[in-house]
Tab-separated table of C-alpha atoms in Angstrom:
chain	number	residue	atom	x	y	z
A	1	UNK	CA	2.558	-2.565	-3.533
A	2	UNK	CA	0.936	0.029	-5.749
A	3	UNK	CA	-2.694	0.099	-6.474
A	4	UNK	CA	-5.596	1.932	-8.179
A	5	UNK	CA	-8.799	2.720	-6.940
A	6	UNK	CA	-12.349	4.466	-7.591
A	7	UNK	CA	-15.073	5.462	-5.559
A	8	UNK	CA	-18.260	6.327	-7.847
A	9	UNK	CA	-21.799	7.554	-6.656
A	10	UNK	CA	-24.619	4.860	-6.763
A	11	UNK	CA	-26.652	7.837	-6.761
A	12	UNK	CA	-29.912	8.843	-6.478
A	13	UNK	CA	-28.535	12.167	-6.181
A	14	UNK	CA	-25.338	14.122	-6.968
A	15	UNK	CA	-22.437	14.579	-4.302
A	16	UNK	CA	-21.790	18.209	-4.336
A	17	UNK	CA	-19.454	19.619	-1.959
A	18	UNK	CA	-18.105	23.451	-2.058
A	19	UNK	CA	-14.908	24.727	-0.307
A	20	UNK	CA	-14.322	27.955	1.235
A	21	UNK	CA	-11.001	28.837	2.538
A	22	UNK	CA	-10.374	29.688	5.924
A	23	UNK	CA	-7.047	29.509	6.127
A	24	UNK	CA	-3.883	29.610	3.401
A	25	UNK	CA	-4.019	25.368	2.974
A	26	UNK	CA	-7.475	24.587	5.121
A	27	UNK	CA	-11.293	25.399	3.742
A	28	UNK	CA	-14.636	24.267	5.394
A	29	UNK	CA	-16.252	22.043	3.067
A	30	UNK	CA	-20.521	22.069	2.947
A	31	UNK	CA	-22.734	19.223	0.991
A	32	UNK	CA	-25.442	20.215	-0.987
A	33	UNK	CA	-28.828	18.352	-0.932
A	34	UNK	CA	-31.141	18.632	-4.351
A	35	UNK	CA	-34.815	16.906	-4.906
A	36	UNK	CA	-35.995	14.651	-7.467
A	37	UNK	CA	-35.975	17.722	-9.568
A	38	UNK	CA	-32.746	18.954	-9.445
A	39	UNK	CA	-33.071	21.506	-7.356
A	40	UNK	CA	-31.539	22.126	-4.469
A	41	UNK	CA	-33.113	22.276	-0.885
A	42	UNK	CA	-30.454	22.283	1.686
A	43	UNK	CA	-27.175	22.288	2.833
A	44	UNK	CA	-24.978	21.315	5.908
A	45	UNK	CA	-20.912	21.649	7.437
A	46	UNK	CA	-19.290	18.241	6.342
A	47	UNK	CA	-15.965	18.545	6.998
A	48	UNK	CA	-13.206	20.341	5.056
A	49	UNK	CA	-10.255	20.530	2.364
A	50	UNK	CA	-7.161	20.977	2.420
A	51	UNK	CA	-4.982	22.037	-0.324
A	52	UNK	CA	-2.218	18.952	-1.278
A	53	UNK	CA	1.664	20.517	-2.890
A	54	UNK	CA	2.522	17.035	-4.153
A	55	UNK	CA	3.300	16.071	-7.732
A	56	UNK	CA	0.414	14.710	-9.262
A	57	UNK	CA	-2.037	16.542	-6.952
A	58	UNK	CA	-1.143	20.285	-6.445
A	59	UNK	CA	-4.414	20.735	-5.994
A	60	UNK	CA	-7.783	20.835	-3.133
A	61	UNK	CA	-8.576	17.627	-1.696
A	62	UNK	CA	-12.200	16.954	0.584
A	63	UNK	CA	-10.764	14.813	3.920
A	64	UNK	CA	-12.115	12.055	5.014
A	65	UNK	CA	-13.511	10.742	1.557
A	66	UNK	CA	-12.073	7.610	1.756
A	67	UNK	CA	-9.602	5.173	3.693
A	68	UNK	CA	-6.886	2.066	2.292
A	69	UNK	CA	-6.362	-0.571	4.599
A	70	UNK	CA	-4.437	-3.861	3.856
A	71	UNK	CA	-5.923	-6.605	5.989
A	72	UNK	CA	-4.593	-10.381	6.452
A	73	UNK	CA	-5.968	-13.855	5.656
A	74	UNK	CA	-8.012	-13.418	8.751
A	75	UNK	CA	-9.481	-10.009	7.140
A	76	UNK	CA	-7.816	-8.057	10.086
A	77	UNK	CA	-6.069	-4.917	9.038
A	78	UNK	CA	-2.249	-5.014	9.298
A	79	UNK	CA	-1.743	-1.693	7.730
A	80	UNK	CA	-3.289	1.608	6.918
A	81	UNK	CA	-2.790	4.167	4.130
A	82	UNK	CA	-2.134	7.556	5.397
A	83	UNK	CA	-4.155	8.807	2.666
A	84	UNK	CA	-7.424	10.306	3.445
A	85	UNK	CA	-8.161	12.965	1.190
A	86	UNK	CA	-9.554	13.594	-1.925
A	87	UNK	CA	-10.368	15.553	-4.983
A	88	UNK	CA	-14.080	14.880	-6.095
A	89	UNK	CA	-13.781	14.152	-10.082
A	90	UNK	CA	-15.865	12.437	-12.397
A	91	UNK	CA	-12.798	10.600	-13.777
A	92	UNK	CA	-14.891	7.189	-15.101
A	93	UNK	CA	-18.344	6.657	-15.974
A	94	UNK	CA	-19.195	3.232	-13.820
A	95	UNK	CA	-22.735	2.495	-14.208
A	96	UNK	CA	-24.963	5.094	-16.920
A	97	UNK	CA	-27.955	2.496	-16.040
A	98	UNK	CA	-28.483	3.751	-12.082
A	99	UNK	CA	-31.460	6.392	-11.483
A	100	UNK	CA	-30.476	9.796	-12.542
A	101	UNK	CA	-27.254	8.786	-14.167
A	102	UNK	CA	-25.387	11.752	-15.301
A	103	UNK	CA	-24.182	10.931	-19.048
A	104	UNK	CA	-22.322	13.372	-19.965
A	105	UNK	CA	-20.861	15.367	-16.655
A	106	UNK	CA	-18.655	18.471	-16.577
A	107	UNK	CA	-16.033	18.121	-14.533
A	108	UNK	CA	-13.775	15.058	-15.406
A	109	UNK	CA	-10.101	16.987	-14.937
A	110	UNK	CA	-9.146	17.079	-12.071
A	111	UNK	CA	-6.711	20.122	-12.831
A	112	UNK	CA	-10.048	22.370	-13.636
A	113	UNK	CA	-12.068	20.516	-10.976
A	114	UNK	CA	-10.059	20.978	-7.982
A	115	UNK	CA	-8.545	24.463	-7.855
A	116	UNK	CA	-5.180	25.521	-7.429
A	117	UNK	CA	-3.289	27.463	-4.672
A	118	UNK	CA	-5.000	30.964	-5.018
A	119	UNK	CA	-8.782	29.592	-5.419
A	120	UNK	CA	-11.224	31.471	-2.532
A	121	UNK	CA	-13.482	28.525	-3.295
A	122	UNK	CA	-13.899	25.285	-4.990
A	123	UNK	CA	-16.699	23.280	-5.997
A	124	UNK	CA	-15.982	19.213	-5.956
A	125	UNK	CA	-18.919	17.262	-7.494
A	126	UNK	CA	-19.098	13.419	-8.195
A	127	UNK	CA	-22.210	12.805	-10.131
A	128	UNK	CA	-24.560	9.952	-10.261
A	129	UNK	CA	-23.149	7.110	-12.149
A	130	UNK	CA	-19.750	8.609	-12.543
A	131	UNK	CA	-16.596	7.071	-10.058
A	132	UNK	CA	-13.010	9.153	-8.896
A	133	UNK	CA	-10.254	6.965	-9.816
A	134	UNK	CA	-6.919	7.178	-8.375
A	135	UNK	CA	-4.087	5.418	-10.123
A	136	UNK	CA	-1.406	3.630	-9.033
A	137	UNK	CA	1.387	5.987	-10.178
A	138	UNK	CA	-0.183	8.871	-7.624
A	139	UNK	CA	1.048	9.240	-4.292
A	140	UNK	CA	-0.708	7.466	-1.416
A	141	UNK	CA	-2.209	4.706	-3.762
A	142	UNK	CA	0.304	1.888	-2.508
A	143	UNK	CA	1.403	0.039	0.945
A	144	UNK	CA	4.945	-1.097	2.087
A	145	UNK	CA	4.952	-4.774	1.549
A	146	UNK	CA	8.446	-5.112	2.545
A	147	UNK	CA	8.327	-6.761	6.038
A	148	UNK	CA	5.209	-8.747	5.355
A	149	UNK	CA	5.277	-12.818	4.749
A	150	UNK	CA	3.971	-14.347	1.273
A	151	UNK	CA	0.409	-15.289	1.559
A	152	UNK	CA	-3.072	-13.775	0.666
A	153	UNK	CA	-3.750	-10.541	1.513
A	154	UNK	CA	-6.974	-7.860	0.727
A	155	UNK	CA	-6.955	-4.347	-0.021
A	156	UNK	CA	-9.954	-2.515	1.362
A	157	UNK	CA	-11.056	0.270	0.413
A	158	UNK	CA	-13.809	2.285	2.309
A	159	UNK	CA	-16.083	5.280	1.085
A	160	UNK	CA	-16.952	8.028	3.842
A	161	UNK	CA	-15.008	5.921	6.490
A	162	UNK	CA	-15.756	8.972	9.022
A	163	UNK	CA	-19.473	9.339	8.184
A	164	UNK	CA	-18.880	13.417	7.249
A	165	UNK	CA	-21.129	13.059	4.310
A	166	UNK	CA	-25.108	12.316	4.216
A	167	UNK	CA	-26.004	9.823	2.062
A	168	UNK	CA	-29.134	7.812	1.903
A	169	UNK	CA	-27.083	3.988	2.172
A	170	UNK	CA	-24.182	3.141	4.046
A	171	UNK	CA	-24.286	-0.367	3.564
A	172	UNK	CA	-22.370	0.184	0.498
A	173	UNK	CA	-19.207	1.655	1.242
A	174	UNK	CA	-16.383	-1.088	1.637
A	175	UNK	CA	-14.907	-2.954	-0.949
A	176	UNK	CA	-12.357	-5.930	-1.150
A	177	UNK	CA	-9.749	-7.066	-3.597
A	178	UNK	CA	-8.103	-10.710	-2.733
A	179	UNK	CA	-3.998	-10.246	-3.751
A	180	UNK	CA	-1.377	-12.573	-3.240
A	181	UNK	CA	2.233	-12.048	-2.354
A	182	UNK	CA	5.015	-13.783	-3.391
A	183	UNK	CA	8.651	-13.554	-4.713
A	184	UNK	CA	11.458	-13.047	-2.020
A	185	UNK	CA	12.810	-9.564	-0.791
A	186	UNK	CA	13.627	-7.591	-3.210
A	187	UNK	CA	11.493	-9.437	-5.936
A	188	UNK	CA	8.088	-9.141	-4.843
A	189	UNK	CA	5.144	-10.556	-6.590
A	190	UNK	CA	1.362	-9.510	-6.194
A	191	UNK	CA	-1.488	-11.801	-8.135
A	192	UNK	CA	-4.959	-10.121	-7.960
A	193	UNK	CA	-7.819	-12.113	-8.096
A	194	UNK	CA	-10.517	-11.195	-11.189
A	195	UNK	CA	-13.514	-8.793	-10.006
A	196	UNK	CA	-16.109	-8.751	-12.476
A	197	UNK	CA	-14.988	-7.890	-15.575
A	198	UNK	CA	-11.545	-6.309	-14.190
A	199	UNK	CA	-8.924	-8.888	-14.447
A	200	UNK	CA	-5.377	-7.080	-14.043
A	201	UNK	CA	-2.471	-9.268	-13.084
């Protein structure tokens, strides 16, 4: 079962994050704090990157930025994406109406955004207002349905799931979707439920 997803920043400030490489796939990542200027006031170690060969990434990705899970009826998790790791894009604007919305940010391609193989450094930001969507087509964004009964099923998606990065509200982080299986092996079905405006069969 193949999904999309987006984690966007609620804001008040940016999430900048820079990359500096340590080792030929591995860089130590550090967040960047700012004030209700702009300007910056602080730093701090939040994890790292690591630098993803597969087609449709081939580029730096910040670990720990996010966790699938697929969880039953019951709302317990049966299984969990592998994927953990990131490249920080302004790919959507969400919400323009939050406090100290970006409108019009820079980085929103992910090839320029996210460096390639030979970068020293990268510099990942998600800006306020602005969400990283990863499609369904990528790898990573889908679970093996295969074994599992018909029936209702959620796809959760949590923001920060390790805690690495500082932000001022953690309250915020998980999301659910409702789907429902059905078809028989081999001819799978999946209904979402409507969120919002999104309604995509």
């Amino acid at each position: 079962m193949a999904f999309s997803a987006n984690v966007w920043n609620a804001g008040p400030s940016p999430l900048v994050v820079d990359g500096f490489r340590v080792k030929q796939d591995l860089m130590d990542a550090y967040q960047y704090f700012f004030d209700g200027n702009g300007r910056q006031i602080g730093y701090a170690k939040t994890g790292g990157m690591e630098w993803d060969p597969r087609d449709g990434h081939e580029h730096w990705h910040f670990k720990d930025f996010a966790s699938y899970r697929l969880l039953g009826a019951d709302k317990k998790e049966i299984v969990r994406s592998q994927k953990e790791a990131f490249c920080l894009a302004n790919t959507d604007a969400i919400n323009q109406l939050v406090k100290n919305a970006n409108w019009k940010p820079d980085n929103t391609d992910l090839h320029t955004a996210c460096g390639d193989l030979s970068s020293l450094s990268v510099r990942e930001v998600l800006d306020v207002g602005s969400g990283d969507t990863y499609v369904q087509s990528l790898p990573g964004q889908s679970f093996d349905v295969t074994a599992l009964a018909n029936g209702t099923y959620y796809i959760q998606v949590i923001a920060n799931p390790a805690h690495r990065l500082f932000e001022g509200d953690l309250n915020n982080n998980i999301s659910l979707r409702k789907v429902v299986l059905g078809g028989k092996p081999g001819h799978r079905t999946v209904k979402a439920a409507p969120v919002g405006k999104v309604n995509a069969p």
